[in-house]
PDB file of C-alpha atoms and ligand atoms in Angstrom:
ATOM      1  CA  MET A   1    -129.488  78.653 118.933  1.00 89.00           C
ATOM      2  CA  ASN A   2    -129.922  77.219 115.422  1.00 95.00           C
ATOM      3  CA  ILE A   3    -130.520  80.111 113.032  1.00 97.00           C
ATOM      4  CA  PHE A   4    -131.838  77.688 110.392  1.00 98.00           C
ATOM      5  CA  ASP A   5    -134.513  76.352 112.751  1.00 98.00           C
ATOM      6  CA  ILE A   6    -137.974  76.244 111.118  1.00 98.00           C
ATOM      7  CA  LYS A   7    -139.800  74.177 113.741  1.00 98.00           C
ATOM      8  CA  GLY A   8    -143.473  75.143 114.014  1.00 98.00           C
ATOM      9  CA  LYS A   9    -143.443  77.469 111.004  1.00 98.00           C
ATOM     10  CA  THR A  10    -146.459  77.083 108.710  1.00 98.00           C
ATOM     11  CA  VAL A  11    -145.543  76.617 105.049  1.00 99.00           C
ATOM     12  CA  LEU A  12    -147.758  76.240 101.980  1.00 99.00           C
ATOM     13  CA  ILE A  13    -146.144  74.699  98.879  1.00 99.00           C
ATOM     14  CA  THR A  14    -147.990  74.725  95.553  1.00 99.00           C
ATOM     15  CA  GLY A  15    -147.287  71.874  93.141  1.00 98.00           C
ATOM     16  CA  ALA A  16    -146.306  69.551  95.979  1.00 98.00           C
ATOM     17  CA  SER A  17    -147.726  66.393  94.368  1.00 98.00           C
ATOM     18  CA  ARG A  18    -144.389  65.307  92.903  1.00 98.00           C
ATOM     19  CA  GLY A  19    -140.923  66.430  91.850  1.00 98.00           C
ATOM     20  CA  ILE A  20    -139.293  69.437  93.497  1.00 99.00           C
ATOM     21  CA  GLY A  21    -142.448  70.402  95.432  1.00 99.00           C
ATOM     22  CA  LYS A  22    -142.895  66.930  96.936  1.00 98.00           C
ATOM     23  CA  ASN A  23    -139.271  66.858  97.981  1.00 98.00           C
ATOM     24  CA  LEU A  24    -139.575  70.289  99.605  1.00 99.00           C
ATOM     25  CA  ALA A  25    -142.725  69.191 101.439  1.00 99.00           C
ATOM     26  CA  LEU A  26    -141.012  66.105 102.888  1.00 98.00           C
ATOM     27  CA  GLY A  27    -137.774  67.933 103.695  1.00 98.00           C
ATOM     28  CA  LEU A  28    -139.416  70.892 105.424  1.00 98.00           C
ATOM     29  CA  ARG A  29    -141.671  68.467 107.342  1.00 98.00           C
ATOM     30  CA  ASP A  30    -138.545  66.617 108.522  1.00 98.00           C
ATOM     31  CA  ALA A  31    -137.126  69.949 109.686  1.00 98.00           C
ATOM     32  CA  GLY A  32    -140.206  70.502 111.877  1.00 98.00           C
ATOM     33  CA  ALA A  33    -142.352  72.836 109.773  1.00 98.00           C
ATOM     34  CA  ILE A  34    -146.136  72.461 109.584  1.00 98.00           C
ATOM     35  CA  VAL A  35    -146.427  71.760 105.863  1.00 99.00           C
ATOM     36  CA  TYR A  36    -149.447  72.269 103.646  1.00 99.00           C
ATOM     37  CA  GLY A  37    -148.880  70.572 100.297  1.00 99.00           C
ATOM     38  CA  ALA A  38    -151.060  71.648  97.396  1.00 98.00           C
ATOM     39  CA  GLY A  39    -151.938  69.767  94.250  1.00 98.00           C
ATOM     40  CA  SER A  40    -154.191  70.692  91.362  1.00 98.00           C
ATOM     41  CA  ARG A  41    -156.515  67.683  91.883  1.00 98.00           C
ATOM     42  CA  PRO A  42    -157.674  65.500  94.817  1.00 98.00           C
ATOM     43  CA  GLU A  43    -155.674  62.515  93.435  1.00 98.00           C
ATOM     44  CA  SER A  44    -152.484  64.601  93.576  1.00 98.00           C
ATOM     45  CA  ILE A  45    -152.615  64.967  97.346  1.00 98.00           C
ATOM     46  CA  GLU A  46    -153.760  61.475  98.371  1.00 98.00           C
ATOM     47  CA  TRP A  47    -150.236  60.388  99.369  1.00 98.00           C
ATOM     48  CA  MET A  48    -149.827  63.272 101.836  1.00 98.00           C
ATOM     49  CA  SER A  49    -152.190  62.166 104.632  1.00 95.00           C
ATOM     50  CA  GLY A  50    -149.958  59.249 105.678  1.00 95.00           C
ATOM     51  CA  GLU A  51    -146.855  61.450 105.566  1.00 98.00           C
ATOM     52  CA  GLY A  52    -147.732  64.170 108.057  1.00 98.00           C
ATOM     53  CA  ILE A  53    -148.429  66.718 105.325  1.00 98.00           C
ATOM     54  CA  GLN A  54    -151.744  68.560 105.103  1.00 98.00           C
ATOM     55  CA  GLY A  55    -152.976  68.047 101.549  1.00 98.00           C
ATOM     56  CA  VAL A  56    -155.033  70.808  99.946  1.00 98.00           C
ATOM     57  CA  VAL A  57    -156.426  71.198  96.448  1.00 98.00           C
ATOM     58  CA  LEU A  58    -155.201  74.435  94.912  1.00 98.00           C
ATOM     59  CA  ASN A  59    -155.344  74.815  91.159  1.00 98.00           C
ATOM     60  CA  VAL A  60    -153.204  77.872  90.478  1.00 98.00           C
ATOM     61  CA  LYS A  61    -155.310  78.640  87.397  1.00 98.00           C
ATOM     62  CA  SER A  62    -158.348  79.168  89.633  1.00 98.00           C
ATOM     63  CA  GLU A  63    -159.201  82.767  90.556  1.00 98.00           C
ATOM     64  CA  SER A  64    -160.245  81.793  94.087  1.00 98.00           C
ATOM     65  CA  ASP A  65    -158.420  78.616  95.250  1.00 98.00           C
ATOM     66  CA  ALA A  66    -155.343  80.330  96.664  1.00 98.00           C
ATOM     67  CA  PHE A  67    -157.410  82.921  98.546  1.00 98.00           C
ATOM     68  CA  GLN A  68    -159.601  80.210 100.094  1.00 98.00           C
ATOM     69  CA  VAL A  69    -156.730  77.876 101.027  1.00 98.00           C
ATOM     70  CA  ILE A  70    -154.627  80.639 102.598  1.00 98.00           C
ATOM     71  CA  GLY A  71    -157.692  81.932 104.475  1.00 98.00           C
ATOM     72  CA  LYS A  72    -158.273  78.471 105.987  1.00 98.00           C
ATOM     73  CA  ILE A  73    -154.620  78.124 107.025  1.00 98.00           C
ATOM     74  CA  ARG A  74    -154.826  81.524 108.713  1.00 98.00           C
ATOM     75  CA  GLU A  75    -158.015  80.513 110.543  1.00 98.00           C
ATOM     76  CA  THR A  76    -156.364  77.303 111.782  1.00 98.00           C
ATOM     77  CA  HIS A  77    -152.873  78.548 112.695  1.00 98.00           C
ATOM     78  CA  GLY A  78    -153.234  82.328 112.999  1.00 97.00           C
ATOM     79  CA  LYS A  79    -150.619  82.841 110.304  1.00 97.00           C
ATOM     80  CA  LEU A  80    -149.069  81.331 107.197  1.00 98.00           C
ATOM     81  CA  ASN A  81    -145.334  81.939 107.719  1.00 98.00           C
ATOM     82  CA  THR A  82    -144.122  81.081 104.201  1.00 99.00           C
ATOM     83  CA  LEU A  83    -145.749  80.670 100.793  1.00 99.00           C
ATOM     84  CA  ILE A  84    -143.735  78.682  98.248  1.00 99.00           C
ATOM     85  CA  ASN A  85    -145.018  79.136  94.705  1.00 99.00           C
ATOM     86  CA  ASN A  86    -143.586  76.047  93.033  1.00 99.00           C
ATOM     87  CA  ALA A  87    -146.345  74.786  90.676  1.00 99.00           C
ATOM     88  CA  GLY A  88    -145.355  75.057  87.040  1.00 98.00           C
ATOM     89  CA  ILE A  89    -145.556  73.477  83.610  1.00 98.00           C
ATOM     90  CA  ALA A  90    -143.197  73.366  80.640  1.00 98.00           C
ATOM     91  CA  THR A  91    -143.414  72.426  76.972  1.00 96.00           C
ATOM     92  CA  ASN A  92    -140.879  72.044  74.181  1.00 94.00           C
ATOM     93  CA  THR A  93    -143.018  73.698  71.518  1.00 97.00           C
ATOM     94  CA  PRO A  94    -141.113  75.831  68.975  1.00 97.00           C
ATOM     95  CA  ALA A  95    -142.008  79.530  69.266  1.00 98.00           C
ATOM     96  CA  SER A  96    -143.550  79.537  65.781  1.00 98.00           C
ATOM     97  CA  GLY A  97    -145.848  76.624  66.679  1.00 97.00           C
ATOM     98  CA  PHE A  98    -147.604  77.926  69.776  1.00 97.00           C
ATOM     99  CA  LYS A  99    -151.398  77.740  69.647  1.00 98.00           C
ATOM    100  CA  GLU A 100    -153.391  80.233  71.707  1.00 98.00           C
ATOM    101  CA  GLU A 101    -154.654  77.648  74.204  1.00 98.00           C
ATOM    102  CA  GLU A 102    -151.161  76.346  75.023  1.00 98.00           C
ATOM    103  CA  LEU A 103    -149.811  79.890  75.280  1.00 98.00           C
ATOM    104  CA  GLN A 104    -152.515  80.916  77.768  1.00 98.00           C
ATOM    105  CA  ASN A 105    -152.126  77.681  79.744  1.00 98.00           C
ATOM    106  CA  ILE A 106    -148.433  78.287  80.439  1.00 98.00           C
ATOM    107  CA  ILE A 107    -148.895  81.977  81.226  1.00 98.00           C
ATOM    108  CA  GLN A 108    -151.870  81.277  83.535  1.00 98.00           C
ATOM    109  CA  THR A 109    -150.040  78.505  85.397  1.00 98.00           C
ATOM    110  CA  ASN A 110    -146.489  79.867  85.631  1.00 98.00           C
ATOM    111  CA  TYR A 111    -147.096  83.606  85.937  1.00 98.00           C
ATOM    112  CA  THR A 112    -150.723  84.564  86.662  1.00 98.00           C
ATOM    113  CA  GLY A 113    -150.967  81.733  89.209  1.00 98.00           C
ATOM    114  CA  VAL A 114    -147.897  82.982  91.065  1.00 99.00           C
ATOM    115  CA  PHE A 115    -149.197  86.554  91.087  1.00 98.00           C
ATOM    116  CA  ARG A 116    -152.641  85.491  92.342  1.00 98.00           C
ATOM    117  CA  SER A 117    -151.168  83.417  95.198  1.00 98.00           C
ATOM    118  CA  CYS A 118    -148.896  86.300  96.253  1.00 98.00           C
ATOM    119  CA  GLN A 119    -151.835  88.714  96.163  1.00 98.00           C
ATOM    120  CA  ALA A 120    -154.077  86.343  98.148  1.00 98.00           C
ATOM    121  CA  TYR A 121    -151.340  85.920 100.781  1.00 98.00           C
ATOM    122  CA  TYR A 122    -150.900  89.681 101.078  1.00 98.00           C
ATOM    123  CA  LYS A 123    -154.657  90.302 101.379  1.00 98.00           C
ATOM    124  CA  HIS A 124    -154.920  87.830 104.272  1.00 97.00           C
ATOM    125  CA  HIS A 125    -151.743  88.903 106.076  1.00 96.00           C
ATOM    126  CA  LYS A 126    -151.104  92.541 105.216  1.00 92.00           C
ATOM    127  CA  LYS A 127    -151.024  93.488 108.907  1.00 91.00           C
ATOM    128  CA  ASP A 128    -148.683  90.581 109.837  1.00 95.00           C
ATOM    129  CA  GLY A 129    -146.158  90.461 107.006  1.00 97.00           C
ATOM    130  CA  GLY A 130    -145.020  87.278 105.337  1.00 98.00           C
ATOM    131  CA  ASN A 131    -142.381  85.372 103.439  1.00 98.00           C
ATOM    132  CA  ILE A 132    -142.692  84.366  99.767  1.00 99.00           C
ATOM    133  CA  ILE A 133    -140.417  82.018  97.834  1.00 99.00           C
ATOM    134  CA  ASN A 134    -141.105  81.845  94.102  1.00 99.00           C
ATOM    135  CA  VAL A 135    -139.636  78.970  92.093  1.00 99.00           C
ATOM    136  CA  ALA A 136    -138.547  80.337  88.705  1.00 99.00           C
ATOM    137  CA  SER A 137    -135.833  78.713  86.545  1.00 98.00           C
ATOM    138  CA  VAL A 138    -132.427  79.342  85.017  1.00 98.00           C
ATOM    139  CA  LEU A 139    -134.442  79.633  81.813  1.00 98.00           C
ATOM    140  CA  GLY A 140    -135.730  82.906  83.238  1.00 98.00           C
ATOM    141  CA  LEU A 141    -132.118  84.118  83.229  1.00 98.00           C
ATOM    142  CA  VAL A 142    -130.655  82.719  80.000  1.00 98.00           C
ATOM    143  CA  GLY A 143    -132.054  81.825  76.597  1.00 96.00           C
ATOM    144  CA  SER A 144    -132.513  78.302  75.269  1.00 94.00           C
ATOM    145  CA  LYS A 145    -134.083  76.640  72.235  1.00 93.00           C
ATOM    146  CA  LEU A 146    -137.705  75.449  72.497  1.00 95.00           C
ATOM    147  CA  ALA A 147    -138.326  77.296  75.754  1.00 97.00           C
ATOM    148  CA  SER A 148    -139.633  80.677  74.582  1.00 98.00           C
ATOM    149  CA  VAL A 149    -142.880  81.085  76.504  1.00 98.00           C
ATOM    150  CA  TYR A 150    -141.680  79.079  79.516  1.00 98.00           C
ATOM    151  CA  SER A 151    -138.575  81.321  79.709  1.00 98.00           C
ATOM    152  CA  GLY A 152    -140.760  84.402  79.440  1.00 98.00           C
ATOM    153  CA  THR A 153    -142.967  83.322  82.334  1.00 98.00           C
ATOM    154  CA  LYS A 154    -139.970  82.497  84.532  1.00 98.00           C
ATOM    155  CA  GLY A 155    -138.244  85.798  83.734  1.00 98.00           C
ATOM    156  CA  ALA A 156    -141.522  87.507  84.607  1.00 99.00           C
ATOM    157  CA  VAL A 157    -141.637  85.697  87.961  1.00 99.00           C
ATOM    158  CA  ILE A 158    -138.130  86.985  88.769  1.00 99.00           C
ATOM    159  CA  SER A 159    -139.148  90.573  87.888  1.00 99.00           C
ATOM    160  CA  LEU A 160    -142.457  90.246  89.736  1.00 99.00           C
ATOM    161  CA  SER A 161    -140.633  89.046  92.845  1.00 99.00           C
ATOM    162  CA  LYS A 162    -138.288  92.046  92.833  1.00 99.00           C
ATOM    163  CA  ALA A 163    -141.235  94.429  92.389  1.00 99.00           C
ATOM    164  CA  LEU A 164    -143.265  92.839  95.198  1.00 98.00           C
ATOM    165  CA  ALA A 165    -140.193  92.805  97.456  1.00 98.00           C
ATOM    166  CA  ILE A 166    -140.038  96.594  97.110  1.00 98.00           C
ATOM    167  CA  GLU A 167    -143.793  97.273  97.175  1.00 98.00           C
ATOM    168  CA  TRP A 168    -144.456  95.149 100.261  1.00 98.00           C
ATOM    169  CA  CYS A 169    -141.193  95.640 102.144  1.00 98.00           C
ATOM    170  CA  ASN A 170    -142.733  98.138 104.564  1.00 97.00           C
ATOM    171  CA  SER A 171    -145.555  95.679 105.256  1.00 97.00           C
ATOM    172  CA  GLY A 172    -143.036  93.154 106.574  1.00 98.00           C
ATOM    173  CA  TYR A 173    -142.872  90.920 103.508  1.00 98.00           C
ATOM    174  CA  ARG A 174    -139.825  89.245 102.057  1.00 98.00           C
ATOM    175  CA  VAL A 175    -139.991  87.912  98.479  1.00 99.00           C
ATOM    176  CA  ASN A 176    -137.157  85.821  97.045  1.00 99.00           C
ATOM    177  CA  VAL A 177    -136.634  83.479  94.107  1.00 99.00           C
ATOM    178  CA  ILE A 178    -135.094  80.050  93.624  1.00 99.00           C
ATOM    179  CA  CYS A 179    -133.845  79.311  90.104  1.00 99.00           C
ATOM    180  CA  PRO A 180    -133.203  75.601  89.616  1.00 99.00           C
ATOM    181  CA  GLY A 181    -131.194  74.388  86.649  1.00 98.00           C
ATOM    182  CA  LEU A 182    -132.130  71.057  85.079  1.00 98.00           C
ATOM    183  CA  ILE A 183    -133.485  68.798  87.809  1.00 98.00           C
ATOM    184  CA  ASP A 184    -134.336  65.116  87.529  1.00 98.00           C
ATOM    185  CA  THR A 185    -138.165  65.190  87.739  1.00 98.00           C
ATOM    186  CA  GLU A 186    -141.061  64.346  85.407  1.00 98.00           C
ATOM    187  CA  MET A 187    -140.670  67.809  83.903  1.00 98.00           C
ATOM    188  CA  THR A 188    -137.320  66.829  82.383  1.00 97.00           C
ATOM    189  CA  ASP A 189    -138.594  63.467  81.003  1.00 96.00           C
ATOM    190  CA  MET A 190    -138.879  65.172  77.611  1.00 92.00           C
ATOM    191  CA  ILE A 191    -135.074  65.671  77.702  1.00 94.00           C
ATOM    192  CA  LYS A 192    -134.091  62.406  79.397  1.00 95.00           C
ATOM    193  CA  ASN A 193    -136.137  60.342  76.936  1.00 92.00           C
ATOM    194  CA  LYS A 194    -134.020  61.471  73.955  1.00 92.00           C
ATOM    195  CA  GLU A 195    -130.388  60.372  74.309  1.00 95.00           C
ATOM    196  CA  TYR A 196    -128.881  62.837  71.830  1.00 93.00           C
ATOM    197  CA  ILE A 197    -130.682  65.785  73.461  1.00 93.00           C
ATOM    198  CA  MET A 198    -129.692  64.568  76.932  1.00 96.00           C
ATOM    199  CA  ASN A 199    -126.034  64.364  75.861  1.00 96.00           C
ATOM    200  CA  GLN A 200    -126.168  67.932  74.511  1.00 95.00           C
ATOM    201  CA  VAL A 201    -127.773  69.150  77.720  1.00 96.00           C
ATOM    202  CA  LEU A 202    -125.216  67.409  79.949  1.00 98.00           C
ATOM    203  CA  ALA A 203    -122.368  68.860  77.887  1.00 97.00           C
ATOM    204  CA  GLY A 204    -123.683  72.330  78.779  1.00 97.00           C
ATOM    205  CA  ILE A 205    -123.686  71.696  82.544  1.00 98.00           C
ATOM    206  CA  PRO A 206    -120.230  72.108  84.146  1.00 98.00           C
ATOM    207  CA  MET A 207    -121.045  69.470  86.790  1.00 98.00           C
ATOM    208  CA  GLY A 208    -122.036  67.114  83.952  1.00 98.00           C
ATOM    209  CA  ARG A 209    -125.259  65.886  85.504  1.00 98.00           C
ATOM    210  CA  LEU A 210    -128.852  66.862  86.269  1.00 98.00           C
ATOM    211  CA  GLY A 211    -129.608  68.087  89.769  1.00 98.00           C
ATOM    212  CA  LYS A 212    -131.602  65.989  92.210  1.00 98.00           C
ATOM    213  CA  PRO A 213    -134.821  67.445  93.698  1.00 98.00           C
ATOM    214  CA  GLU A 214    -133.310  67.175  97.183  1.00 98.00           C
ATOM    215  CA  GLU A 215    -130.517  69.556  96.136  1.00 98.00           C
ATOM    216  CA  ILE A 216    -133.071  72.413  96.133  1.00 99.00           C
ATOM    217  CA  LEU A 217    -134.087  71.896  99.769  1.00 98.00           C
ATOM    218  CA  GLY A 218    -131.161  73.551 101.571  1.00 98.00           C
ATOM    219  CA  ALA A 219    -131.593  76.943  99.919  1.00 98.00           C
ATOM    220  CA  VAL A 220    -135.344  76.829 100.473  1.00 99.00           C
ATOM    221  CA  GLN A 221    -134.923  75.981 104.164  1.00 98.00           C
ATOM    222  CA  TYR A 222    -132.545  78.927 104.448  1.00 98.00           C
ATOM    223  CA  LEU A 223    -135.190  81.229 102.938  1.00 99.00           C
ATOM    224  CA  VAL A 224    -137.946  79.812 105.181  1.00 99.00           C
ATOM    225  CA  SER A 225    -135.768  80.320 108.260  1.00 98.00           C
ATOM    226  CA  ASP A 226    -134.893  83.530 110.089  1.00 98.00           C
ATOM    227  CA  ALA A 227    -131.291  83.109 108.878  1.00 98.00           C
ATOM    228  CA  SER A 228    -132.419  84.971 105.726  1.00 98.00           C
ATOM    229  CA  SER A 229    -134.237  87.763 107.618  1.00 98.00           C
ATOM    230  CA  TYR A 230    -132.312  90.589 105.841  1.00 98.00           C
ATOM    231  CA  MET A 231    -132.725  89.121 102.349  1.00 98.00           C
ATOM    232  CA  THR A 232    -135.430  90.188  99.923  1.00 99.00           C
ATOM    233  CA  GLY A 233    -135.843  90.662  96.164  1.00 98.00           C
ATOM    234  CA  GLN A 234    -132.986  88.218  95.476  1.00 99.00           C
ATOM    235  CA  THR A 235    -132.500  85.117  93.360  1.00 98.00           C
ATOM    236  CA  ILE A 236    -130.641  81.963  94.390  1.00 99.00           C
ATOM    237  CA  VAL A 237    -129.444  79.897  91.415  1.00 99.00           C
ATOM    238  CA  ILE A 238    -128.902  76.132  91.882  1.00 99.00           C
ATOM    239  CA  ASP A 239    -127.774  74.795  88.517  1.00 98.00           C
ATOM    240  CA  GLY A 240    -124.518  72.813  88.640  1.00 98.00           C
ATOM    241  CA  GLY A 241    -122.713  75.822  87.198  1.00 98.00           C
ATOM    242  CA  LEU A 242    -124.858  76.152  84.058  1.00 98.00           C
ATOM    243  CA  THR A 243    -125.233  79.944  84.235  1.00 98.00           C
ATOM    244  CA  ALA A 244    -121.696  80.537  85.553  1.00 98.00           C
ATOM    245  CA  GLN A 245    -120.195  80.076  82.075  1.00 96.00           C
TER     246      GLN A 245
HETATM  247  N1  NAP B 301    -137.336  70.089  86.757  1.00 68.94           N
HETATM  248  C1  NAP B 301    -136.579  71.074  86.303  1.00 68.94           C
HETATM  249  O1  NAP B 301    -135.580  70.854  85.599  1.00 68.94           O
HETATM  250  C2  NAP B 301    -136.896  72.501  86.652  1.00 68.94           C
HETATM  251  C3  NAP B 301    -135.943  73.470  86.347  1.00 68.94           C
HETATM  252  C4  NAP B 301    -136.190  74.798  86.655  1.00 68.94           C
HETATM  253  C5  NAP B 301    -137.371  75.142  87.261  1.00 68.94           C
HETATM  254  N2  NAP B 301    -138.290  74.192  87.548  1.00 68.94           N
HETATM  255  C6  NAP B 301    -139.538  74.640  88.165  1.00 68.94           C
HETATM  256  O2  NAP B 301    -139.730  73.969  89.401  1.00 68.94           O
HETATM  257  C7  NAP B 301    -141.122  73.814  89.653  1.00 68.94           C
HETATM  258  C8  NAP B 301    -141.409  72.356  89.938  1.00 68.94           C
HETATM  259  O3  NAP B 301    -141.021  71.605  88.800  1.00 68.94           O
HETATM  260  P1  NAP B 301    -140.890  70.000  88.796  1.00 68.94           P
HETATM  261  O4  NAP B 301    -139.705  69.678  88.001  1.00 68.94           O
HETATM  262  O5  NAP B 301    -141.044  69.463  90.163  1.00 68.94           O
HETATM  263  O6  NAP B 301    -142.176  69.638  87.906  1.00 68.94           O
HETATM  264  P2  NAP B 301    -143.153  68.396  87.878  1.00 68.94           P
HETATM  265  O7  NAP B 301    -142.522  67.191  88.466  1.00 68.94           O
HETATM  266  O8  NAP B 301    -143.708  68.339  86.504  1.00 68.94           O
HETATM  267  O9  NAP B 301    -144.313  68.871  88.898  1.00 68.94           O
HETATM  268  C9  NAP B 301    -145.090  69.985  88.573  1.00 68.94           C
HETATM  269  C10 NAP B 301    -145.984  70.325  89.739  1.00 68.94           C
HETATM  270  O10 NAP B 301    -146.772  71.461  89.372  1.00 68.94           O
HETATM  271  C11 NAP B 301    -148.129  71.198  89.690  1.00 68.94           C
HETATM  272  N3  NAP B 301    -149.035  71.899  88.799  1.00 68.94           N
HETATM  273  C12 NAP B 301    -149.040  71.955  87.430  1.00 68.94           C
HETATM  274  N4  NAP B 301    -150.103  72.665  86.998  1.00 68.94           N
HETATM  275  C13 NAP B 301    -150.769  73.071  88.121  1.00 68.94           C
HETATM  276  C14 NAP B 301    -151.936  73.841  88.352  1.00 68.94           C
HETATM  277  N5  NAP B 301    -152.680  74.353  87.355  1.00 68.94           N
HETATM  278  N6  NAP B 301    -152.324  74.073  89.639  1.00 68.94           N
HETATM  279  C15 NAP B 301    -151.612  73.571  90.670  1.00 68.94           C
HETATM  280  N7  NAP B 301    -150.519  72.813  90.529  1.00 68.94           N
HETATM  281  C16 NAP B 301    -150.111  72.580  89.267  1.00 68.94           C
HETATM  282  C17 NAP B 301    -148.267  69.692  89.579  1.00 68.94           C
HETATM  283  O11 NAP B 301    -149.376  69.309  90.371  1.00 68.94           O
HETATM  284  P3  NAP B 301    -150.507  68.256  89.891  1.00 68.94           P
HETATM  285  O12 NAP B 301    -149.782  66.953  89.758  1.00 68.94           O
HETATM  286  O13 NAP B 301    -151.491  68.249  90.987  1.00 68.94           O
HETATM  287  O14 NAP B 301    -151.037  68.798  88.600  1.00 68.94           O
HETATM  288  C18 NAP B 301    -146.934  69.200  90.104  1.00 68.94           C
HETATM  289  O15 NAP B 301    -146.990  69.084  91.498  1.00 68.94           O
HETATM  290  C19 NAP B 301    -141.840  74.358  88.410  1.00 68.94           C
HETATM  291  O16 NAP B 301    -142.242  75.688  88.640  1.00 68.94           O
HETATM  292  C20 NAP B 301    -140.757  74.311  87.346  1.00 68.94           C
HETATM  293  O17 NAP B 301    -140.996  75.243  86.324  1.00 68.94           O
HETATM  294  C21 NAP B 301    -138.082  72.881  87.267  1.00 68.94           C
END
């Protein structure tokens, strides 16, 4: 028996159009899961149809998208086994320079969106239980320049996950968090594009390099699988040693 087996499990990943989410979608598909990959726009999910991934439009800022998408997955498969809340945005705006619109955009996407998806999943499955994996960040654990609101939303996702783990434990839900460090995706272009900033960043990472999106997959597969059946309310950090210092 392979305790990490996830064959036939239904998984919905938000923000699966590119980066970490795309890599998770492909990796979990390869491991035999039935993967629903969500993007914010129809163009974001076009690539999925030829790759054995069910593409769905789910803008996490919408009040109803998550509820509708999860409802349809339940109708089709009887159950959504795992919800992975991965969609997120970042900026490098100084705290003193935030305008209201940008502030609300990050909070709505990174925090409110995660809460809404969790709530929608619970409403559809409260009698069956479920498994939630929220993608936060090491910047939800430690401070950093030019990351104030982003850090706040990611810290809030970690706290939210602990609270939901307790509140929904008796309903058969597990809620855990993945905290990536700096990963080589479009999100980190703003760092990679400036050599002096990149050098500073690399100097702060004991392994001396950015992580690759595929280095997030193993921990996520563990959380999707029954190998993690006694784990809830916890955070797995994957950061090349950044927060170990
Ligand atoms: N890269 C890093 O260094 C790093 C480190 C720590 C944590 N993280 C976290 O990991 C997650 C994935 O990051 P990434 O590096 O893969 O970022 P990325 O390459 O910029 O991709 C972001 C994803 O989020 C989706 N998204 C953004 N706004 C959305 C919305 N309103 N509704 C639905 N989807 C939306 C995008 O979908 P569309 O293309 O359809 O808009 C895209 O798939 C994020 O939560 C991020 O905060 C990343």
